[in-house]
PDB file of C-alpha atoms in Angstrom:
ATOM      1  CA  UNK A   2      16.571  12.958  -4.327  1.00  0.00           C
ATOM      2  CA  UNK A   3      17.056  11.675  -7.724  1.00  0.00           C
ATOM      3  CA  UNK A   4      19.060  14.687  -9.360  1.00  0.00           C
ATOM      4  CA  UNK A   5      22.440  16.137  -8.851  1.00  0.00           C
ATOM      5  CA  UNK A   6      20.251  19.352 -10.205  1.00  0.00           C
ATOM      6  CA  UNK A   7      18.943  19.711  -6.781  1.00  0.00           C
ATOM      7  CA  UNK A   8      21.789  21.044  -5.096  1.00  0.00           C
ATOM      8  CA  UNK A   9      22.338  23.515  -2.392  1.00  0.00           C
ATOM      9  CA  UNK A  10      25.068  26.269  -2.234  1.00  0.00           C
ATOM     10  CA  UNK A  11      28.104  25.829  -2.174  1.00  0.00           C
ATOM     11  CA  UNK A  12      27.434  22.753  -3.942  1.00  0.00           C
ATOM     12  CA  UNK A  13      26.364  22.502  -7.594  1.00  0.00           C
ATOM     13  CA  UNK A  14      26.395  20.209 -10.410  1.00  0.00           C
ATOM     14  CA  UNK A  15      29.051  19.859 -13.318  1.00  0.00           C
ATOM     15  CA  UNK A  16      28.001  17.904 -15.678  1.00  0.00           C
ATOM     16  CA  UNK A  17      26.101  14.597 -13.896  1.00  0.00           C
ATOM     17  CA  UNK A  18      28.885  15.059 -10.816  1.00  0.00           C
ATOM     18  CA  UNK A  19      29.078  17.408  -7.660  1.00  0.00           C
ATOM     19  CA  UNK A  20      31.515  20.303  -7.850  1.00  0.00           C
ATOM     20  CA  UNK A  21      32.444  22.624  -4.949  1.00  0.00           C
ATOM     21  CA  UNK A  22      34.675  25.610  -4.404  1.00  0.00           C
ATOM     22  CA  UNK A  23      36.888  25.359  -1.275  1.00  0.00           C
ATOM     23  CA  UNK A  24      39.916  27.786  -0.505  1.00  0.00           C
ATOM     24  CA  UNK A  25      42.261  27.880  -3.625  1.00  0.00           C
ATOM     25  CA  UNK A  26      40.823  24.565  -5.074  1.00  0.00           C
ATOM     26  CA  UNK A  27      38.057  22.839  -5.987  1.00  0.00           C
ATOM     27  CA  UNK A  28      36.740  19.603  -5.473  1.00  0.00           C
ATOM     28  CA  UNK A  29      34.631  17.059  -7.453  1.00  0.00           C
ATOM     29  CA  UNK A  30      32.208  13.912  -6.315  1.00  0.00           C
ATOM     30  CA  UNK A  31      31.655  11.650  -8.983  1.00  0.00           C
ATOM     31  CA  UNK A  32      28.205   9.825 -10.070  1.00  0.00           C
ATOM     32  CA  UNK A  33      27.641   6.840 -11.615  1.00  0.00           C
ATOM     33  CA  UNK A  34      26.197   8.381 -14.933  1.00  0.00           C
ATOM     34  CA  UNK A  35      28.457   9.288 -17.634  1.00  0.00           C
ATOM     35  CA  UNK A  36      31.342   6.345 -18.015  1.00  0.00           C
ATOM     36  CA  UNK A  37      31.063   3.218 -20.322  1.00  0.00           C
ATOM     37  CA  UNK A  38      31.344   0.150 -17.595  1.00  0.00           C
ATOM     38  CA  UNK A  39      28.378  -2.165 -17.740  1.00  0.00           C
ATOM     39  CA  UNK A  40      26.238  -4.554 -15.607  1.00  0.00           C
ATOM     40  CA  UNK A  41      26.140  -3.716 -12.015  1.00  0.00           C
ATOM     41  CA  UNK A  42      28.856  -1.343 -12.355  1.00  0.00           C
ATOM     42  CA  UNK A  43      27.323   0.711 -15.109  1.00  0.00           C
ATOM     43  CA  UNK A  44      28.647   3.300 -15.868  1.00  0.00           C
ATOM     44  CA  UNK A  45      30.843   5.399 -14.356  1.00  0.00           C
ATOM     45  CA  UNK A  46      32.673   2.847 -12.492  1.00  0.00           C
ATOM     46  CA  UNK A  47      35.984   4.303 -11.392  1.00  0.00           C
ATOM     47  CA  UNK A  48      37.345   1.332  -8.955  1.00  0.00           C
ATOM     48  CA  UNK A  49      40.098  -0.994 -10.528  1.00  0.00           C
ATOM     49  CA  UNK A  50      39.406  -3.391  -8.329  1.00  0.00           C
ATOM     50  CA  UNK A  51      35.344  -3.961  -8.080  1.00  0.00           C
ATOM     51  CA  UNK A  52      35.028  -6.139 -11.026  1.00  0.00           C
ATOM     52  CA  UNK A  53      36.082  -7.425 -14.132  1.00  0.00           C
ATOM     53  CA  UNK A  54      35.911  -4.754 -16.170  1.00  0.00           C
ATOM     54  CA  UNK A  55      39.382  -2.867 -15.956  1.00  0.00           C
ATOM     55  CA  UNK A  56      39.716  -1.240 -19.581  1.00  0.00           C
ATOM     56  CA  UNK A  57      36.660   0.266 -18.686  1.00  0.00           C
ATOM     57  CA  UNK A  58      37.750   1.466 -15.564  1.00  0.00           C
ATOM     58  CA  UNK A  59      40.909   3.154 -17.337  1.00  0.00           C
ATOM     59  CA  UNK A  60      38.687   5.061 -19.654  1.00  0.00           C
ATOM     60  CA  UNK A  61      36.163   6.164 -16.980  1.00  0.00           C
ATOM     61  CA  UNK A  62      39.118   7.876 -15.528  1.00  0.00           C
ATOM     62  CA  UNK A  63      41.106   9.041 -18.429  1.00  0.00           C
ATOM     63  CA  UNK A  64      38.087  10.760 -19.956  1.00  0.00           C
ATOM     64  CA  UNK A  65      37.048  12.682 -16.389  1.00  0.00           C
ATOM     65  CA  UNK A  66      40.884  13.823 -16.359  1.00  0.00           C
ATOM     66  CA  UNK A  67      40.937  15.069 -19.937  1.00  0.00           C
ATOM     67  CA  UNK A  68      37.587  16.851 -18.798  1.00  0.00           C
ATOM     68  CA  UNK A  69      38.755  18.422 -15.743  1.00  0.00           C
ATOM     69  CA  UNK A  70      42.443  19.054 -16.732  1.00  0.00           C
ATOM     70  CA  UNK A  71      44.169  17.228 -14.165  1.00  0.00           C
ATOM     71  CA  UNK A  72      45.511  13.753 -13.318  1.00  0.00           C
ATOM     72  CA  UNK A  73      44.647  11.413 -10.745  1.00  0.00           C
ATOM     73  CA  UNK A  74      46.753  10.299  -7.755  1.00  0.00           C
ATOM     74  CA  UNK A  75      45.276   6.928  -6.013  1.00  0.00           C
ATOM     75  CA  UNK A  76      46.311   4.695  -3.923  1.00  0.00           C
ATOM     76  CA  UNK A  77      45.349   0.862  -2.409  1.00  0.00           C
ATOM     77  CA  UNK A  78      42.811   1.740   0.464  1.00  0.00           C
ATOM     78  CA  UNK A  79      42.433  -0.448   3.632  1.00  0.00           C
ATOM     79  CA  UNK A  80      40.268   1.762   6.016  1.00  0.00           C
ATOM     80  CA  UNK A  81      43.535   2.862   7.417  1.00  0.00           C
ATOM     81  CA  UNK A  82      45.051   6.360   8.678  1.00  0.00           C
ATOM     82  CA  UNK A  83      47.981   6.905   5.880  1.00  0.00           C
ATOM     83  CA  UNK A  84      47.556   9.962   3.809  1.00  0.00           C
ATOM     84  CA  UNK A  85      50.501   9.546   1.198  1.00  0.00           C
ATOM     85  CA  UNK A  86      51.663  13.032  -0.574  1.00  0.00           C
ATOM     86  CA  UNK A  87      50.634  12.540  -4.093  1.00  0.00           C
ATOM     87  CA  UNK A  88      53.323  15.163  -6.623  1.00  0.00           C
ATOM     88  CA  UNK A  89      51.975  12.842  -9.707  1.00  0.00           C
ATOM     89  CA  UNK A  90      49.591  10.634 -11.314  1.00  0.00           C
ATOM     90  CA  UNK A  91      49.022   6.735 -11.559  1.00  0.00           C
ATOM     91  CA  UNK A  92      47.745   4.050  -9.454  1.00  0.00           C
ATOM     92  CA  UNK A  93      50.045   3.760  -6.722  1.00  0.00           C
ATOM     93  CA  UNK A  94      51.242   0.538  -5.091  1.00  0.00           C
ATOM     94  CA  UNK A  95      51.575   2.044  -2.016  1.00  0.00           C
ATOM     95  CA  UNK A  96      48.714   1.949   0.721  1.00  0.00           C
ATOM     96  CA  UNK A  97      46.746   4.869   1.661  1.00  0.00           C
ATOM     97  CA  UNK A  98      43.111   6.085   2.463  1.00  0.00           C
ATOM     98  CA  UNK A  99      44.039   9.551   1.736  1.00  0.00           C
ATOM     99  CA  UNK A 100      46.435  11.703  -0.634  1.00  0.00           C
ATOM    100  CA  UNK A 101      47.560  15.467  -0.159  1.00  0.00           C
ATOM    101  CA  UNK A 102      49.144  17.912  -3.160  1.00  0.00           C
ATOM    102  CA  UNK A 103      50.692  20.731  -3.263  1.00  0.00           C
ATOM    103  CA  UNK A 104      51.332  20.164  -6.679  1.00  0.00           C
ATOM    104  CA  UNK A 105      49.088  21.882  -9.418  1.00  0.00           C
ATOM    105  CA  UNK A 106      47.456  19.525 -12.300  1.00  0.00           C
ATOM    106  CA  UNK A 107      47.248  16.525  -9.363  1.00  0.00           C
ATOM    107  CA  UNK A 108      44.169  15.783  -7.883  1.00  0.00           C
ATOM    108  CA  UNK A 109      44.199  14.056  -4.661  1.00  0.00           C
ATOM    109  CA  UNK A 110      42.155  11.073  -5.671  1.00  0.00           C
ATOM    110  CA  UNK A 111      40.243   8.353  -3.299  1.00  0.00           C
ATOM    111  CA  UNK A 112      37.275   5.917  -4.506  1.00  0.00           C
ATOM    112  CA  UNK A 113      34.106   5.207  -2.466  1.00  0.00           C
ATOM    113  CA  UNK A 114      30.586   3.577  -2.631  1.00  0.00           C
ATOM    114  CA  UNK A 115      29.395   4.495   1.413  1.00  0.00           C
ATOM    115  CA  UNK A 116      32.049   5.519   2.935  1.00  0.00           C
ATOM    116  CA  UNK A 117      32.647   9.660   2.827  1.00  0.00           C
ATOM    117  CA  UNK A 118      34.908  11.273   1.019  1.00  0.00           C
ATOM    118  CA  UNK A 119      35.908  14.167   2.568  1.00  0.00           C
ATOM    119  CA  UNK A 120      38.250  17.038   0.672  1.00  0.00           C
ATOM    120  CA  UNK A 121      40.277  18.891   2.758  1.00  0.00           C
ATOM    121  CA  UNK A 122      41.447  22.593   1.181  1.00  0.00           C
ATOM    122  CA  UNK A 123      44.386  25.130   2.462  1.00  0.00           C
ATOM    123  CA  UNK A 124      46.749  27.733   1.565  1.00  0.00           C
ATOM    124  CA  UNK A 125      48.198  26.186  -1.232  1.00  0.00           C
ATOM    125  CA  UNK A 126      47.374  22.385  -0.447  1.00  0.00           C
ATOM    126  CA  UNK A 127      44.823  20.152  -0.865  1.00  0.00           C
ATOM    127  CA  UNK A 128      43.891  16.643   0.294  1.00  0.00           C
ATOM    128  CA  UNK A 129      41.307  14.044  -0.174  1.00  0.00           C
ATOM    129  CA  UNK A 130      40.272  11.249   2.462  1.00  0.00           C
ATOM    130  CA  UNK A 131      38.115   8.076   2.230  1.00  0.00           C
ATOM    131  CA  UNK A 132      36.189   7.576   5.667  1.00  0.00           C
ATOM    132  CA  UNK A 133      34.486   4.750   6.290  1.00  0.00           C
ATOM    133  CA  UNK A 134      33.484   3.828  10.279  1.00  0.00           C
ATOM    134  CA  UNK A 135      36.885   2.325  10.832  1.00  0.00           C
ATOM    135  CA  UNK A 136      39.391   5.331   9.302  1.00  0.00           C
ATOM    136  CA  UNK A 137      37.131   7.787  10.982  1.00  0.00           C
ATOM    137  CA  UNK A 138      37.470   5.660  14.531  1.00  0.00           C
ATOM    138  CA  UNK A 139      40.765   5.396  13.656  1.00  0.00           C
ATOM    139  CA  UNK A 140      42.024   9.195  13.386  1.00  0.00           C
ATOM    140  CA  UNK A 141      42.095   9.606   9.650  1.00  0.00           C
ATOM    141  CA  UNK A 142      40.506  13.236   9.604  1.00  0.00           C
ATOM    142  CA  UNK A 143      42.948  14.628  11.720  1.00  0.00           C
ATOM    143  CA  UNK A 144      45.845  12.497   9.833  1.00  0.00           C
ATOM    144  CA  UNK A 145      44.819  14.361   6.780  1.00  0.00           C
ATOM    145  CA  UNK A 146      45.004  17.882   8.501  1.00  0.00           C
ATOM    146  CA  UNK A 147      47.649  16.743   9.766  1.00  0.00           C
ATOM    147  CA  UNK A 148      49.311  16.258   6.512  1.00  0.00           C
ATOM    148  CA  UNK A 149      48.752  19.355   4.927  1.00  0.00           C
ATOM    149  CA  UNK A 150      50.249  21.357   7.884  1.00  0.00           C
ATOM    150  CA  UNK A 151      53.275  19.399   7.676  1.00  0.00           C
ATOM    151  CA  UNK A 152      53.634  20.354   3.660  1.00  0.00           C
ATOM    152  CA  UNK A 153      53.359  23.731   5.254  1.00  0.00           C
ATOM    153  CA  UNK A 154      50.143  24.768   4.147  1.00  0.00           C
ATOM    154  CA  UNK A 155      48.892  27.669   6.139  1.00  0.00           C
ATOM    155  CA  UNK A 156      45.952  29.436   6.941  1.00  0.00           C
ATOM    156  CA  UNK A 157      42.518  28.539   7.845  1.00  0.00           C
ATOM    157  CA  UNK A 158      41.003  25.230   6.651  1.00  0.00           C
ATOM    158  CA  UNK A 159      37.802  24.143   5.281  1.00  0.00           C
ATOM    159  CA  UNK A 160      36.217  20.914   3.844  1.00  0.00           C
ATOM    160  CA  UNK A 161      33.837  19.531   2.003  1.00  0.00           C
ATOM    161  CA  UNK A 162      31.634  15.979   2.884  1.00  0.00           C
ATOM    162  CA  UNK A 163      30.719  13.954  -0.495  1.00  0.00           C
ATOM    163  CA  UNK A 164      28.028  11.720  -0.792  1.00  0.00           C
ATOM    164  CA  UNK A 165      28.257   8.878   1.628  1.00  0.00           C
ATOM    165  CA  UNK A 166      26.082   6.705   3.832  1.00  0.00           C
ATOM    166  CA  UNK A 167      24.099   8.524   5.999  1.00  0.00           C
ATOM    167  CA  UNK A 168      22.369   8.578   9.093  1.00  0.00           C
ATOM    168  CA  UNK A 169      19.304   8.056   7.536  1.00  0.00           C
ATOM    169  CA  UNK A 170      20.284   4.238   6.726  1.00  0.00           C
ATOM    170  CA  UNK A 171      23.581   3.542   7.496  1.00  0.00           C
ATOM    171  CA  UNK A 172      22.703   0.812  10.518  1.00  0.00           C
ATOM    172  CA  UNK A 173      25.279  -0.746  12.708  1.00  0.00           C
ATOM    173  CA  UNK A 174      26.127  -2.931  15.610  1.00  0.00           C
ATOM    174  CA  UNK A 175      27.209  -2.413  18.973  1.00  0.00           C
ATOM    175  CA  UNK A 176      30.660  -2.478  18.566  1.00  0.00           C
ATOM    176  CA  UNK A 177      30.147   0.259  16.020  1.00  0.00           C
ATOM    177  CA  UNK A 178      28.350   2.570  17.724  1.00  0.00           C
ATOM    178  CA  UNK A 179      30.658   1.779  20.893  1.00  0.00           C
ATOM    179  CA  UNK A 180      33.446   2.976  18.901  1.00  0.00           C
ATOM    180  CA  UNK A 181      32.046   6.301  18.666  1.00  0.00           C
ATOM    181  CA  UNK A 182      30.904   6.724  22.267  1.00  0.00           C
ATOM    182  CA  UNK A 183      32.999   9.957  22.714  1.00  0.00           C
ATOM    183  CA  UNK A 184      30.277  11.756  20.344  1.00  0.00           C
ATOM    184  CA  UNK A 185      27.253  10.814  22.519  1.00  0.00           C
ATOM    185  CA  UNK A 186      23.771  10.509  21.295  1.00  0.00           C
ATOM    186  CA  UNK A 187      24.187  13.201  18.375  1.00  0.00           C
ATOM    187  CA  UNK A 188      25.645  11.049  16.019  1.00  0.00           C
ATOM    188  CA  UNK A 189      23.235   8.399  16.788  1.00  0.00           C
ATOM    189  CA  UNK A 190      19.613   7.780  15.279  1.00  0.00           C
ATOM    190  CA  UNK A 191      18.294   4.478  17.089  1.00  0.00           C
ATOM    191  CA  UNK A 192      20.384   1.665  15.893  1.00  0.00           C
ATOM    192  CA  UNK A 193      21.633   3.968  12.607  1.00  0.00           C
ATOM    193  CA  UNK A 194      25.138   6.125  12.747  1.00  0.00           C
ATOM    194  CA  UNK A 195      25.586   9.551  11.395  1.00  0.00           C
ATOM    195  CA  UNK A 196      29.315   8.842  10.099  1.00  0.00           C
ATOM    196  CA  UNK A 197      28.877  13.026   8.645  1.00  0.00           C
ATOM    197  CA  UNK A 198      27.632  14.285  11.874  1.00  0.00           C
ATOM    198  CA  UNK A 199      30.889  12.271  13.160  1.00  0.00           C
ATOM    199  CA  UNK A 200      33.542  13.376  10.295  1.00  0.00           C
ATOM    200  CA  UNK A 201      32.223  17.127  11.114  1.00  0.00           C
ATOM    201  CA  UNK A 202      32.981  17.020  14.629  1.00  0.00           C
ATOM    202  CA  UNK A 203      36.209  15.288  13.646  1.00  0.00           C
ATOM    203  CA  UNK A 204      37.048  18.105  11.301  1.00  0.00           C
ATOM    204  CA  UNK A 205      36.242  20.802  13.786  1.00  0.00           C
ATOM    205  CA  UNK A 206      37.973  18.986  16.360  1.00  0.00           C
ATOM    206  CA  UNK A 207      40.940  19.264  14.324  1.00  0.00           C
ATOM    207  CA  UNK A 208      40.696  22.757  13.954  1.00  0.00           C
ATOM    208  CA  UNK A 209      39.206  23.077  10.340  1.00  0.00           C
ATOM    209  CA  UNK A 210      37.010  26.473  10.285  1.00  0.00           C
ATOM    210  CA  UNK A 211      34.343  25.562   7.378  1.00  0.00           C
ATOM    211  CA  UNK A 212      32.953  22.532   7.106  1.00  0.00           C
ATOM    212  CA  UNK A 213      30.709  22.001   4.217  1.00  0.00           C
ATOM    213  CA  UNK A 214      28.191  18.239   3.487  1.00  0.00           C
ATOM    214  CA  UNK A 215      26.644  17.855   0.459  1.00  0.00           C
ATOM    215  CA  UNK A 216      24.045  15.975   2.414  1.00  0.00           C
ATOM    216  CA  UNK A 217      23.424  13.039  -0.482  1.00  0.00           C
ATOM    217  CA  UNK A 218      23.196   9.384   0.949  1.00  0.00           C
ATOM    218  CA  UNK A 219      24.590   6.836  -1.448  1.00  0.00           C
ATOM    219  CA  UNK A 220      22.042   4.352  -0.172  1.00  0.00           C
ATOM    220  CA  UNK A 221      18.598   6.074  -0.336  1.00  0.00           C
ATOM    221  CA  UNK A 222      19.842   8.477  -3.361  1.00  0.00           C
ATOM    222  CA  UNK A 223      18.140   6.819  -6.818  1.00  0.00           C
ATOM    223  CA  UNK A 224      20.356   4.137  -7.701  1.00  0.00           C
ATOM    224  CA  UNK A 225      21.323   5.345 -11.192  1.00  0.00           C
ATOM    225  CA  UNK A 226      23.115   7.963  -9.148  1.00  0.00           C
ATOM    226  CA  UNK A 227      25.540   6.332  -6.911  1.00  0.00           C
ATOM    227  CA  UNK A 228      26.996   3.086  -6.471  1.00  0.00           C
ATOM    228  CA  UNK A 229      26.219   1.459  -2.496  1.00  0.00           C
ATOM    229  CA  UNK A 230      28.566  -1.213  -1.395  1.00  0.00           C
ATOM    230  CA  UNK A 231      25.868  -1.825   1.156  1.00  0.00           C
ATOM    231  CA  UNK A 232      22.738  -1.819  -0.922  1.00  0.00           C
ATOM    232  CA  UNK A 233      24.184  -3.811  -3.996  1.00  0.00           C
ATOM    233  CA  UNK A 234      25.451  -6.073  -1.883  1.00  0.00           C
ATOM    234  CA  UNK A 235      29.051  -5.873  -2.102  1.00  0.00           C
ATOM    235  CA  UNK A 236      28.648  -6.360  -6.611  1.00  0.00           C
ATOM    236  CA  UNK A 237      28.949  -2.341  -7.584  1.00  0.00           C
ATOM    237  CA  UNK A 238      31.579   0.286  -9.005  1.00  0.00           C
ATOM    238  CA  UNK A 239      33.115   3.137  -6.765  1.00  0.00           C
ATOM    239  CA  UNK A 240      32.494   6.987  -7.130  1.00  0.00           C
ATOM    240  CA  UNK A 241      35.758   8.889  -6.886  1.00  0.00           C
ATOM    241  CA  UNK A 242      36.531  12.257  -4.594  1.00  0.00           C
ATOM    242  CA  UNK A 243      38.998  14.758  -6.251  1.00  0.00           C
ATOM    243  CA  UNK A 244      40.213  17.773  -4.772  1.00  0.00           C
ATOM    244  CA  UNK A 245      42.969  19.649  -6.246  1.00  0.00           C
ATOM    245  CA  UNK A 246      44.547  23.450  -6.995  1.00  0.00           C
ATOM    246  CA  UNK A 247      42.378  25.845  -8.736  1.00  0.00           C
TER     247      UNK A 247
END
């Protein structure tokens, strides 16, 4: 698929990015097209730390906030389990792979380029997660429902998968697949993981009611599209996940 135009419901495309509706909010996945980096991380890059470029970086972001109305929370990711509760903007020192809001005008902010991010949508919360194998090993779905119950958010849940690595490529080893044993052979495609297949059953496990993928693999997608940390080799930008109160 070479076109955010080919989207299916709920899905559909805002500009050159991926917008969806959830409960009360509304979440974006962001392309590559659109910003002003260059090189390899042409040209929406919106990672400050992928390469050399962070003025760049700064207006990728600041122009996608003045578009959408809202400002970004972030924070330093580490394929951890801490979802930090985001009530304003900047680039945080703190360490998180995940940020929840209750707070309208913040969007729950994480960056990606394989791993999933995965918006998470309540009554009157949202949150946004970055899952990669070890943060969804690790527990951090259910540390990001978990958040948004303890800011007393109520009522049923749903979520919405962004374009990640998926089953289709996204090979591993032993001790990968090992980690995930618990799911059996579903998640599983020969030597390849499904991490969505995985972060659905993790989201239903944790008691979210709708889960919604996008069903876009960051690897196989054209590569004008998305960034691949995998496929470029470790020298490429970062898509960001948003999610915040409609």
């Amino acid at each position: 698929m070479n076109s955010v135009l080919d989207l299916s419901a709920p899905f559909r495309a805002q500009g050159d990015h991926i917008t969806v509706a959830l409960d009360g909010a509304r979440a974006l996945f962001t392309t590559r097209r659109g910003g002003s980096s260059t090189g390899p991380y042409a040209a929406l890059n919106m990672g400050t730390t992928t390469g050399p470029q962070p003025p760049d970086v700064v207006a990728n972001r600041r122009a996608l906030e003045d578009e959408l109305g809202v400002r970004m929370a972030c924070a330093h990711q580490v394929h951890g389990t801490r979802v930090a509760v985001a009530s304003g903007s900047a680039e945080a020192s703190e360490t998180a792979d995940g940020q929840a809001t209750i707070t309208p005008g913040v969007a729950a902010t994480v960056m990606v380029a394989d791993c999933l991010p995965i918006a998470l949508a309540g009554e009157g919360g949202v949150a946004m997660i970055h899952a990669g194998w070890r943060g969804l090993a690790a527990g951090i779905v259910a540390a990001g429902v978990g958040r948004l119950r303890e800011l007393d958010v109520g009522g049923p849940l749903s979520a919405a998968i962004g374009p990640g690595a998926g089953g289709c490529c996204y090979e591993v080893g032993d001790e990968v697949r090992a980690a995930f044993s618990r799911h059996g052979a579903a998640v599983r495609h020969g030597r390849n993981l499904d991490l969505k297949a995985i972060a659905a059953r993790e989201l239903e496990g944790a008691g979210v009611e709708v889960v919604h993928d996008v069903g876009l693999c960051t690897l196989c997608s054209d590569p004008s599209l998305f960034f691949s940390h995998r496929r470029d080799r470790g020298v490429t930008g970062r898509q960001a996940g948003l999610a915040w109160l409609a």
